[in-house]
CSV table of C-alpha atoms in Angstrom, one decimal:
chain,number,residue,atom,x,y,z
A,1,UNK,CA,-102.5,-86.8,-74.4
A,2,UNK,CA,-105.5,-86.2,-76.6
A,3,UNK,CA,-107.4,-83.0,-76.1
A,4,UNK,CA,-111.1,-82.6,-76.0
A,5,UNK,CA,-111.0,-81.6,-79.7
A,6,UNK,CA,-108.8,-84.4,-81.0
A,7,UNK,CA,-110.9,-86.7,-79.1
A,8,UNK,CA,-114.1,-85.4,-80.9
A,9,UNK,CA,-112.8,-85.3,-84.2
A,10,UNK,CA,-110.1,-88.1,-84.1
A,11,UNK,CA,-106.5,-87.6,-85.1
A,12,UNK,CA,-107.3,-87.2,-88.8
A,13,UNK,CA,-107.8,-83.6,-90.2
A,14,UNK,CA,-110.4,-82.7,-92.6
A,15,UNK,CA,-107.6,-81.5,-95.2
A,16,UNK,CA,-105.1,-84.4,-95.5
A,17,UNK,CA,-103.3,-85.9,-92.6
A,18,UNK,CA,-100.9,-84.1,-90.4
A,19,UNK,CA,-98.4,-85.9,-88.4
A,20,UNK,CA,-98.5,-85.3,-84.8
A,21,UNK,CA,-94.8,-84.6,-84.5
A,22,UNK,CA,-95.0,-83.5,-80.9
A,23,UNK,CA,-95.5,-87.0,-79.9
A,24,UNK,CA,-92.2,-88.0,-81.5
A,25,UNK,CA,-90.5,-85.1,-79.6
A,26,UNK,CA,-91.8,-86.3,-76.3
A,27,UNK,CA,-90.8,-89.8,-77.1
A,28,UNK,CA,-87.2,-88.8,-78.1
A,29,UNK,CA,-86.9,-86.5,-75.1
A,30,UNK,CA,-88.1,-89.2,-72.6
A,31,UNK,CA,-85.3,-91.5,-73.8
A,32,UNK,CA,-82.9,-88.8,-73.8
A,33,UNK,CA,-83.3,-87.4,-70.7
A,34,UNK,CA,-83.5,-90.6,-68.7
A,35,UNK,CA,-80.1,-91.5,-70.4
A,36,UNK,CA,-78.4,-88.2,-69.5
A,37,UNK,CA,-79.9,-88.2,-65.9
A,38,UNK,CA,-78.7,-91.7,-65.3
A,39,UNK,CA,-75.2,-90.8,-66.4
A,40,UNK,CA,-75.3,-87.8,-64.1
A,41,UNK,CA,-76.6,-89.4,-61.0
A,42,UNK,CA,-74.9,-92.8,-61.2
A,43,UNK,CA,-71.7,-91.8,-62.4
A,44,UNK,CA,-69.3,-91.6,-59.4
A,45,UNK,CA,-66.1,-89.5,-59.3
A,46,UNK,CA,-64.0,-92.6,-59.6
A,47,UNK,CA,-65.4,-93.9,-62.9
A,48,UNK,CA,-63.0,-92.1,-65.4
A,49,UNK,CA,-60.2,-93.6,-63.2
A,50,UNK,CA,-61.6,-97.2,-63.1
A,51,UNK,CA,-62.4,-97.0,-66.9
A,52,UNK,CA,-58.5,-96.1,-67.4
A,53,UNK,CA,-57.2,-98.8,-65.0
A,54,UNK,CA,-59.4,-101.5,-66.6
A,55,UNK,CA,-58.4,-100.5,-70.0
A,56,UNK,CA,-54.6,-100.9,-69.1
A,57,UNK,CA,-55.2,-104.3,-67.6
A,58,UNK,CA,-57.1,-105.6,-70.7
A,59,UNK,CA,-54.7,-103.9,-73.0
A,60,UNK,CA,-51.9,-106.1,-71.5
A,61,UNK,CA,-53.5,-109.2,-72.9
A,62,UNK,CA,-55.6,-108.0,-76.0
A,63,UNK,CA,-55.1,-105.4,-78.4
A,64,UNK,CA,-58.2,-103.0,-78.0
A,65,UNK,CA,-59.2,-99.5,-79.1
A,66,UNK,CA,-59.0,-96.9,-76.5
A,67,UNK,CA,-62.6,-95.7,-77.5
A,68,UNK,CA,-64.1,-99.2,-77.6
A,69,UNK,CA,-64.9,-99.5,-74.0
A,70,UNK,CA,-67.9,-98.2,-72.1
A,71,UNK,CA,-68.6,-98.5,-68.6
A,72,UNK,CA,-71.9,-97.8,-66.7
A,73,UNK,CA,-73.5,-98.0,-63.5
A,74,UNK,CA,-77.0,-99.2,-63.8
A,75,UNK,CA,-80.0,-99.7,-61.4
A,76,UNK,CA,-81.7,-102.9,-61.8
A,77,UNK,CA,-84.5,-103.3,-59.2
A,78,UNK,CA,-82.5,-103.3,-55.9
A,79,UNK,CA,-79.3,-103.8,-57.3
A,80,UNK,CA,-76.6,-101.6,-58.8
A,81,UNK,CA,-75.0,-103.3,-61.8
A,82,UNK,CA,-71.6,-102.3,-63.3
A,83,UNK,CA,-71.8,-102.9,-67.0
A,84,UNK,CA,-68.6,-103.0,-68.8
A,85,UNK,CA,-68.7,-103.1,-72.6
A,86,UNK,CA,-65.4,-103.8,-74.4
A,87,UNK,CA,-65.7,-104.4,-78.1
A,88,UNK,CA,-62.9,-106.5,-79.3
A,89,UNK,CA,-61.2,-105.7,-82.7
A,90,UNK,CA,-62.1,-108.1,-85.5
A,91,UNK,CA,-60.2,-111.3,-85.8
A,92,UNK,CA,-59.6,-111.4,-82.0
A,93,UNK,CA,-61.1,-114.6,-80.9
A,94,UNK,CA,-62.7,-114.3,-77.6
A,95,UNK,CA,-61.9,-117.9,-76.8
A,96,UNK,CA,-58.2,-117.7,-77.1
B,1,UNK,CA,-83.1,-61.6,-49.2
B,2,UNK,CA,-83.9,-64.5,-51.6
B,3,UNK,CA,-81.7,-64.9,-54.5
B,4,UNK,CA,-83.5,-66.3,-57.9
B,5,UNK,CA,-81.7,-67.2,-60.9
B,6,UNK,CA,-83.5,-67.1,-64.4
B,7,UNK,CA,-81.7,-69.7,-66.4
B,8,UNK,CA,-82.2,-72.1,-69.2
B,9,UNK,CA,-78.9,-73.5,-70.7
B,10,UNK,CA,-80.3,-72.5,-74.3
B,11,UNK,CA,-80.1,-69.1,-75.7
B,12,UNK,CA,-83.0,-67.2,-77.0
B,13,UNK,CA,-85.8,-68.8,-74.8
B,14,UNK,CA,-86.8,-65.7,-72.9
B,15,UNK,CA,-84.5,-65.4,-70.1
B,16,UNK,CA,-84.0,-61.7,-70.0
B,17,UNK,CA,-87.6,-60.9,-70.9
B,18,UNK,CA,-88.6,-63.2,-68.0
B,19,UNK,CA,-86.1,-61.6,-65.7
B,20,UNK,CA,-87.4,-58.0,-66.5
B,21,UNK,CA,-91.1,-59.1,-66.3
B,22,UNK,CA,-90.6,-61.1,-63.1
B,23,UNK,CA,-88.5,-58.5,-61.2
B,24,UNK,CA,-91.1,-55.7,-62.0
B,25,UNK,CA,-93.8,-58.0,-61.0
B,26,UNK,CA,-92.1,-58.5,-57.6
B,27,UNK,CA,-91.5,-54.7,-57.3
B,28,UNK,CA,-95.2,-54.0,-58.1
B,29,UNK,CA,-96.2,-56.4,-55.3
B,30,UNK,CA,-94.2,-54.1,-52.8
B,31,UNK,CA,-90.9,-56.1,-52.6
B,32,UNK,CA,-87.5,-54.0,-53.1
B,33,UNK,CA,-86.1,-55.9,-55.8
B,34,UNK,CA,-82.6,-55.9,-57.8
B,35,UNK,CA,-82.5,-57.5,-61.2
B,36,UNK,CA,-78.8,-58.3,-62.1
B,37,UNK,CA,-77.4,-58.9,-65.7
B,38,UNK,CA,-74.7,-61.7,-65.5
B,39,UNK,CA,-74.0,-61.7,-69.4
B,40,UNK,CA,-70.6,-59.9,-69.2
B,41,UNK,CA,-69.9,-59.0,-72.8
B,42,UNK,CA,-73.2,-59.2,-74.0
B,43,UNK,CA,-75.5,-57.3,-71.7
B,44,UNK,CA,-79.0,-56.7,-73.0
B,45,UNK,CA,-81.2,-56.5,-69.9
B,46,UNK,CA,-80.6,-52.6,-69.7
B,47,UNK,CA,-82.4,-52.5,-73.3
B,48,UNK,CA,-85.1,-54.7,-72.1
B,49,UNK,CA,-85.6,-52.5,-69.0
B,50,UNK,CA,-85.3,-49.4,-71.1
B,51,UNK,CA,-82.5,-48.0,-69.1
B,52,UNK,CA,-79.7,-48.3,-71.6
B,53,UNK,CA,-78.7,-44.6,-71.6
B,54,UNK,CA,-78.5,-44.5,-67.9
B,55,UNK,CA,-75.8,-46.9,-67.5
B,56,UNK,CA,-72.8,-45.5,-65.9
B,57,UNK,CA,-71.1,-48.2,-63.9
B,58,UNK,CA,-71.6,-52.0,-64.1
B,59,UNK,CA,-71.3,-54.8,-61.9
B,60,UNK,CA,-67.5,-55.3,-62.7
B,61,UNK,CA,-67.0,-51.8,-61.6
B,62,UNK,CA,-68.5,-52.7,-58.4
B,63,UNK,CA,-66.5,-56.0,-57.8
B,64,UNK,CA,-63.1,-54.1,-58.9
B,65,UNK,CA,-64.0,-51.4,-56.3
B,66,UNK,CA,-64.2,-48.7,-59.0
B,67,UNK,CA,-67.6,-47.8,-58.2
B,68,UNK,CA,-70.1,-48.0,-55.1
B,69,UNK,CA,-72.9,-50.4,-55.6
B,70,UNK,CA,-75.3,-47.4,-55.0
B,71,UNK,CA,-73.6,-45.6,-58.0
B,72,UNK,CA,-74.0,-48.7,-60.3
B,73,UNK,CA,-77.8,-49.4,-59.5
B,74,UNK,CA,-80.1,-47.9,-61.8
B,75,UNK,CA,-83.5,-47.1,-60.5
B,76,UNK,CA,-86.5,-48.3,-62.8
B,77,UNK,CA,-88.7,-45.8,-64.1
B,78,UNK,CA,-91.7,-48.1,-65.1
B,79,UNK,CA,-92.8,-49.3,-61.6
B,80,UNK,CA,-94.4,-46.6,-59.8
B,81,UNK,CA,-93.5,-48.3,-56.4
B,82,UNK,CA,-90.1,-47.1,-57.1
B,83,UNK,CA,-88.4,-50.1,-55.4
B,84,UNK,CA,-86.9,-51.9,-58.5
B,85,UNK,CA,-83.3,-51.4,-59.6
B,86,UNK,CA,-81.3,-52.8,-62.4
B,87,UNK,CA,-77.5,-53.7,-62.0
B,88,UNK,CA,-76.1,-54.0,-65.6
B,89,UNK,CA,-73.4,-56.2,-66.9
B,90,UNK,CA,-70.0,-54.8,-68.2
B,91,UNK,CA,-70.1,-54.7,-72.0
B,92,UNK,CA,-66.4,-55.0,-72.5
B,93,UNK,CA,-64.4,-56.6,-69.7
B,94,UNK,CA,-63.1,-60.0,-69.7
B,95,UNK,CA,-65.8,-62.6,-68.5
B,96,UNK,CA,-63.4,-63.8,-65.8
B,97,UNK,CA,-63.6,-60.4,-63.9
B,98,UNK,CA,-67.0,-61.8,-62.6
B,99,UNK,CA,-65.6,-63.8,-59.7
B,100,UNK,CA,-67.3,-65.9,-57.2
B,101,UNK,CA,-66.2,-63.7,-54.3
B,102,UNK,CA,-67.3,-60.5,-56.1
B,103,UNK,CA,-70.7,-61.9,-56.8
B,104,UNK,CA,-70.8,-62.9,-53.1
B,105,UNK,CA,-69.9,-59.4,-52.3
B,106,UNK,CA,-72.5,-57.6,-54.6
B,107,UNK,CA,-75.3,-59.9,-53.1
B,108,UNK,CA,-74.2,-59.2,-49.5
B,109,UNK,CA,-74.3,-55.5,-50.0
B,110,UNK,CA,-77.6,-55.7,-51.6
B,111,UNK,CA,-79.0,-57.7,-48.6
B,112,UNK,CA,-77.5,-55.0,-46.1
B,113,UNK,CA,-79.5,-52.5,-48.3
B,114,UNK,CA,-82.6,-54.1,-47.5
B,115,UNK,CA,-83.7,-55.6,-50.7
B,116,UNK,CA,-86.0,-58.5,-50.5
B,117,UNK,CA,-85.2,-60.1,-54.0
B,118,UNK,CA,-82.0,-60.3,-56.2
B,119,UNK,CA,-83.1,-61.7,-59.5
B,120,UNK,CA,-80.1,-63.0,-61.6
B,121,UNK,CA,-80.4,-63.0,-65.4
B,122,UNK,CA,-78.1,-65.9,-66.5
B,123,UNK,CA,-76.4,-65.8,-70.0
B,124,UNK,CA,-77.1,-68.8,-72.1
B,125,UNK,CA,-74.9,-71.8,-72.0
B,126,UNK,CA,-73.2,-73.7,-69.1
B,127,UNK,CA,-70.1,-71.7,-68.9
B,128,UNK,CA,-68.7,-69.4,-66.3
B,129,UNK,CA,-71.1,-66.6,-66.4
B,130,UNK,CA,-74.3,-69.0,-66.3
B,131,UNK,CA,-72.4,-70.7,-63.3
B,132,UNK,CA,-71.8,-67.4,-61.6
B,133,UNK,CA,-75.5,-66.7,-62.0
B,134,UNK,CA,-76.8,-69.7,-60.3
B,135,UNK,CA,-74.0,-70.1,-57.7
B,136,UNK,CA,-75.8,-68.3,-54.8
B,137,UNK,CA,-79.3,-69.1,-55.9
B,138,UNK,CA,-82.1,-70.1,-53.3
B,139,UNK,CA,-84.4,-70.7,-56.1
B,140,UNK,CA,-84.2,-71.1,-60.0
B,141,UNK,CA,-86.7,-70.3,-62.7
B,142,UNK,CA,-85.9,-72.8,-65.6
B,143,UNK,CA,-87.0,-70.9,-68.4
B,144,UNK,CA,-88.0,-73.5,-71.3
B,145,UNK,CA,-89.6,-73.6,-74.7
B,146,UNK,CA,-91.7,-76.4,-75.7
B,147,UNK,CA,-89.2,-77.6,-78.2
B,148,UNK,CA,-86.5,-80.4,-78.0
B,149,UNK,CA,-83.3,-78.7,-77.6
B,150,UNK,CA,-84.6,-76.2,-75.0
B,151,UNK,CA,-86.1,-79.1,-73.0
B,152,UNK,CA,-82.7,-81.0,-73.1
B,153,UNK,CA,-80.7,-78.0,-72.1
B,154,UNK,CA,-83.1,-77.1,-69.2
B,155,UNK,CA,-82.4,-80.7,-68.0
B,156,UNK,CA,-78.5,-80.1,-68.2
B,157,UNK,CA,-78.9,-76.8,-66.4
B,158,UNK,CA,-80.9,-78.6,-63.5
B,159,UNK,CA,-78.0,-81.0,-63.2
B,160,UNK,CA,-75.6,-78.1,-62.8
B,161,UNK,CA,-77.8,-76.4,-60.2
B,162,UNK,CA,-77.8,-79.6,-58.3
B,163,UNK,CA,-74.0,-80.0,-58.4
B,164,UNK,CA,-72.5,-76.6,-58.7
B,165,UNK,CA,-74.7,-74.3,-56.5
B,166,UNK,CA,-73.6,-73.2,-53.2
B,167,UNK,CA,-76.6,-75.0,-51.8
B,168,UNK,CA,-75.6,-78.2,-53.6
B,169,UNK,CA,-71.9,-78.0,-52.5
B,170,UNK,CA,-72.5,-77.3,-48.9
B,171,UNK,CA,-75.3,-79.8,-48.4
B,172,UNK,CA,-77.9,-77.4,-47.4
B,173,UNK,CA,-81.5,-77.6,-48.7
B,174,UNK,CA,-81.4,-77.8,-52.3
B,175,UNK,CA,-82.2,-74.9,-54.9
B,176,UNK,CA,-86.1,-74.7,-55.2
B,177,UNK,CA,-86.7,-75.3,-58.9
B,178,UNK,CA,-89.4,-73.7,-60.8
B,179,UNK,CA,-90.4,-74.6,-64.4
B,180,UNK,CA,-91.5,-71.5,-66.5
B,181,UNK,CA,-92.6,-72.5,-70.2
B,182,UNK,CA,-92.3,-69.6,-72.5
B,183,UNK,CA,-93.3,-68.9,-76.2
B,184,UNK,CA,-96.2,-71.5,-75.7
B,185,UNK,CA,-98.7,-71.8,-78.6
B,186,UNK,CA,-101.9,-73.6,-77.6
B,187,UNK,CA,-102.9,-73.7,-81.2
B,188,UNK,CA,-99.8,-75.6,-82.2
B,189,UNK,CA,-100.2,-77.8,-79.4
B,190,UNK,CA,-103.8,-78.5,-80.4
B,191,UNK,CA,-102.6,-79.5,-83.9
B,192,UNK,CA,-100.0,-81.8,-82.6
B,193,UNK,CA,-96.9,-79.6,-83.7
B,194,UNK,CA,-95.8,-78.6,-80.0
B,195,UNK,CA,-95.1,-80.5,-76.9
B,196,UNK,CA,-97.6,-79.9,-74.2
B,197,UNK,CA,-96.8,-78.1,-71.1
B,198,UNK,CA,-97.8,-81.1,-69.2
B,199,UNK,CA,-95.4,-83.3,-71.3
B,200,UNK,CA,-92.5,-80.8,-70.6
B,201,UNK,CA,-93.4,-81.2,-66.9
B,202,UNK,CA,-93.3,-84.8,-66.8
B,203,UNK,CA,-90.1,-84.8,-68.7
B,204,UNK,CA,-88.3,-82.5,-66.4
B,205,UNK,CA,-90.2,-83.3,-63.2
B,206,UNK,CA,-90.1,-79.9,-61.5
B,207,UNK,CA,-93.2,-78.0,-60.4
B,208,UNK,CA,-94.7,-75.6,-63.0
B,209,UNK,CA,-94.6,-71.9,-62.1
B,210,UNK,CA,-96.5,-70.6,-65.3
B,211,UNK,CA,-97.0,-70.7,-69.1
B,212,UNK,CA,-96.3,-67.5,-71.0
B,213,UNK,CA,-98.0,-67.7,-74.4
B,214,UNK,CA,-96.2,-66.9,-77.6
B,215,UNK,CA,-97.0,-63.4,-78.3
B,216,UNK,CA,-96.5,-60.3,-80.7
B,217,UNK,CA,-96.5,-58.0,-77.7
B,218,UNK,CA,-93.0,-59.5,-76.5
B,219,UNK,CA,-91.5,-57.7,-79.6
B,220,UNK,CA,-93.6,-54.6,-79.1
B,221,UNK,CA,-92.4,-54.4,-75.5
B,222,UNK,CA,-88.8,-54.8,-76.3
B,223,UNK,CA,-88.8,-52.3,-79.1
B,224,UNK,CA,-89.8,-49.7,-76.6
B,225,UNK,CA,-87.7,-50.9,-73.6
B,226,UNK,CA,-90.8,-51.6,-71.5
B,227,UNK,CA,-90.9,-55.0,-69.4
B,228,UNK,CA,-93.7,-56.9,-70.9
B,229,UNK,CA,-95.5,-57.2,-67.7
B,230,UNK,CA,-96.6,-53.5,-68.0
B,231,UNK,CA,-98.3,-54.1,-71.3
B,232,UNK,CA,-101.8,-53.6,-69.9
B,233,UNK,CA,-104.4,-56.2,-71.2
B,234,UNK,CA,-101.9,-58.4,-73.1
B,235,UNK,CA,-101.8,-62.2,-72.5
B,236,UNK,CA,-98.0,-62.0,-71.8
B,237,UNK,CA,-98.5,-59.3,-69.1
B,238,UNK,CA,-101.4,-61.4,-67.5
B,239,UNK,CA,-99.5,-64.5,-67.6
B,240,UNK,CA,-96.3,-62.9,-66.1
B,241,UNK,CA,-98.7,-61.4,-63.4
B,242,UNK,CA,-100.0,-64.8,-62.5
B,243,UNK,CA,-96.6,-66.5,-62.5
B,244,UNK,CA,-95.4,-63.7,-60.1
B,245,UNK,CA,-98.4,-64.4,-57.7
B,246,UNK,CA,-97.9,-68.2,-57.8
B,247,UNK,CA,-94.2,-67.5,-57.0
B,248,UNK,CA,-95.5,-65.7,-53.8
B,249,UNK,CA,-97.5,-68.6,-53.0
B,250,UNK,CA,-101.0,-67.9,-54.5
B,251,UNK,CA,-102.8,-70.8,-56.1
B,252,UNK,CA,-104.1,-69.7,-59.6
B,253,UNK,CA,-105.2,-71.9,-62.3
B,254,UNK,CA,-103.3,-71.7,-65.5
B,255,UNK,CA,-104.3,-69.4,-68.3
B,256,UNK,CA,-103.7,-69.0,-72.0
B,257,UNK,CA,-102.9,-72.7,-72.2
B,258,UNK,CA,-106.0,-74.1,-74.2
B,259,UNK,CA,-106.8,-73.2,-77.8
B,260,UNK,CA,-110.3,-72.0,-78.4
B,261,UNK,CA,-111.5,-72.7,-81.9
B,262,UNK,CA,-113.5,-69.9,-82.9
B,263,UNK,CA,-117.2,-70.5,-82.7
B,264,UNK,CA,-117.5,-74.0,-82.1
B,265,UNK,CA,-115.8,-74.5,-78.7
B,266,UNK,CA,-117.9,-71.5,-77.6
B,267,UNK,CA,-121.1,-73.3,-78.3
B,268,UNK,CA,-119.9,-76.4,-76.9
B,269,UNK,CA,-118.8,-75.0,-73.6
B,270,UNK,CA,-121.3,-72.1,-73.4
B,271,UNK,CA,-118.5,-69.6,-73.9
B,272,UNK,CA,-115.8,-68.4,-71.5
């Protein structure tokens, strides 16, 4: 990413050090865009419905917060993985 | 006829400036071109094109059959080629008056009139007007500033192009996407304050059509109602001229992307 001048002079400025904030921006955008694209391309139409039905089933057995469920379809190598994250309320013992 | 949408998601990045310069550039290269303002309620293309006092009818009048398209089209006075026309947006009507069938009608009329290009100047956002502007696009110019919110919004608008455009919906060849970086400051990039054009391109992963430098002349141009491409000798005019040439298939190296530190760099590289 370094340009000719910064390679010649190093990252340091003559008058004090200046943070190269553009690198932080690129890093943040990289993570954000990857995440948003993943949601866009791998979230099929049935996902909201699936989320709702899963929630109804789970709610029959455990008291859960409607917002505390997150389902995602992820690619891991050659496999598609359906990841379901459900946060149980405090005091609920998962073993029971 | 090819339909090209100039879009961005984010506001204030230079969509209208780009639409005006790009459409003018196409006309200067001999193509019969119409530039259409899709920002119903907040039209500004007429001001940037310097024809605001000649607006009589607008696109909504044409859609509602209150005026003929030929009555609503305003002939541009800056291009000597006399083949550039502006179709203004309505200033007062309800946004929903811009219907999909209405836009389709206007575009097919333009095609019958022998236009080579229709340039659609999209409003900001991802609402109705922006979707209407991109619905019939064959190609899209994603106008982006080297800044986090603009890059993110550009990625969102790419998602909308890939899901809501007519080409996406009927499964034909996808809309051809081009990245145009505007308000680029090589000096700030050099100092690590601004994202490089290469980084933006790697993030968005679409081909780069051009880099337009940040310049005082953009304001000078809009003050006078002259599309920036006509400001002879300015970096912005040359960058837009290059961008039009690349759009038409010419291979040109990028200009105005490196900061030349006065004196030293000249010695190092033996001048430009």
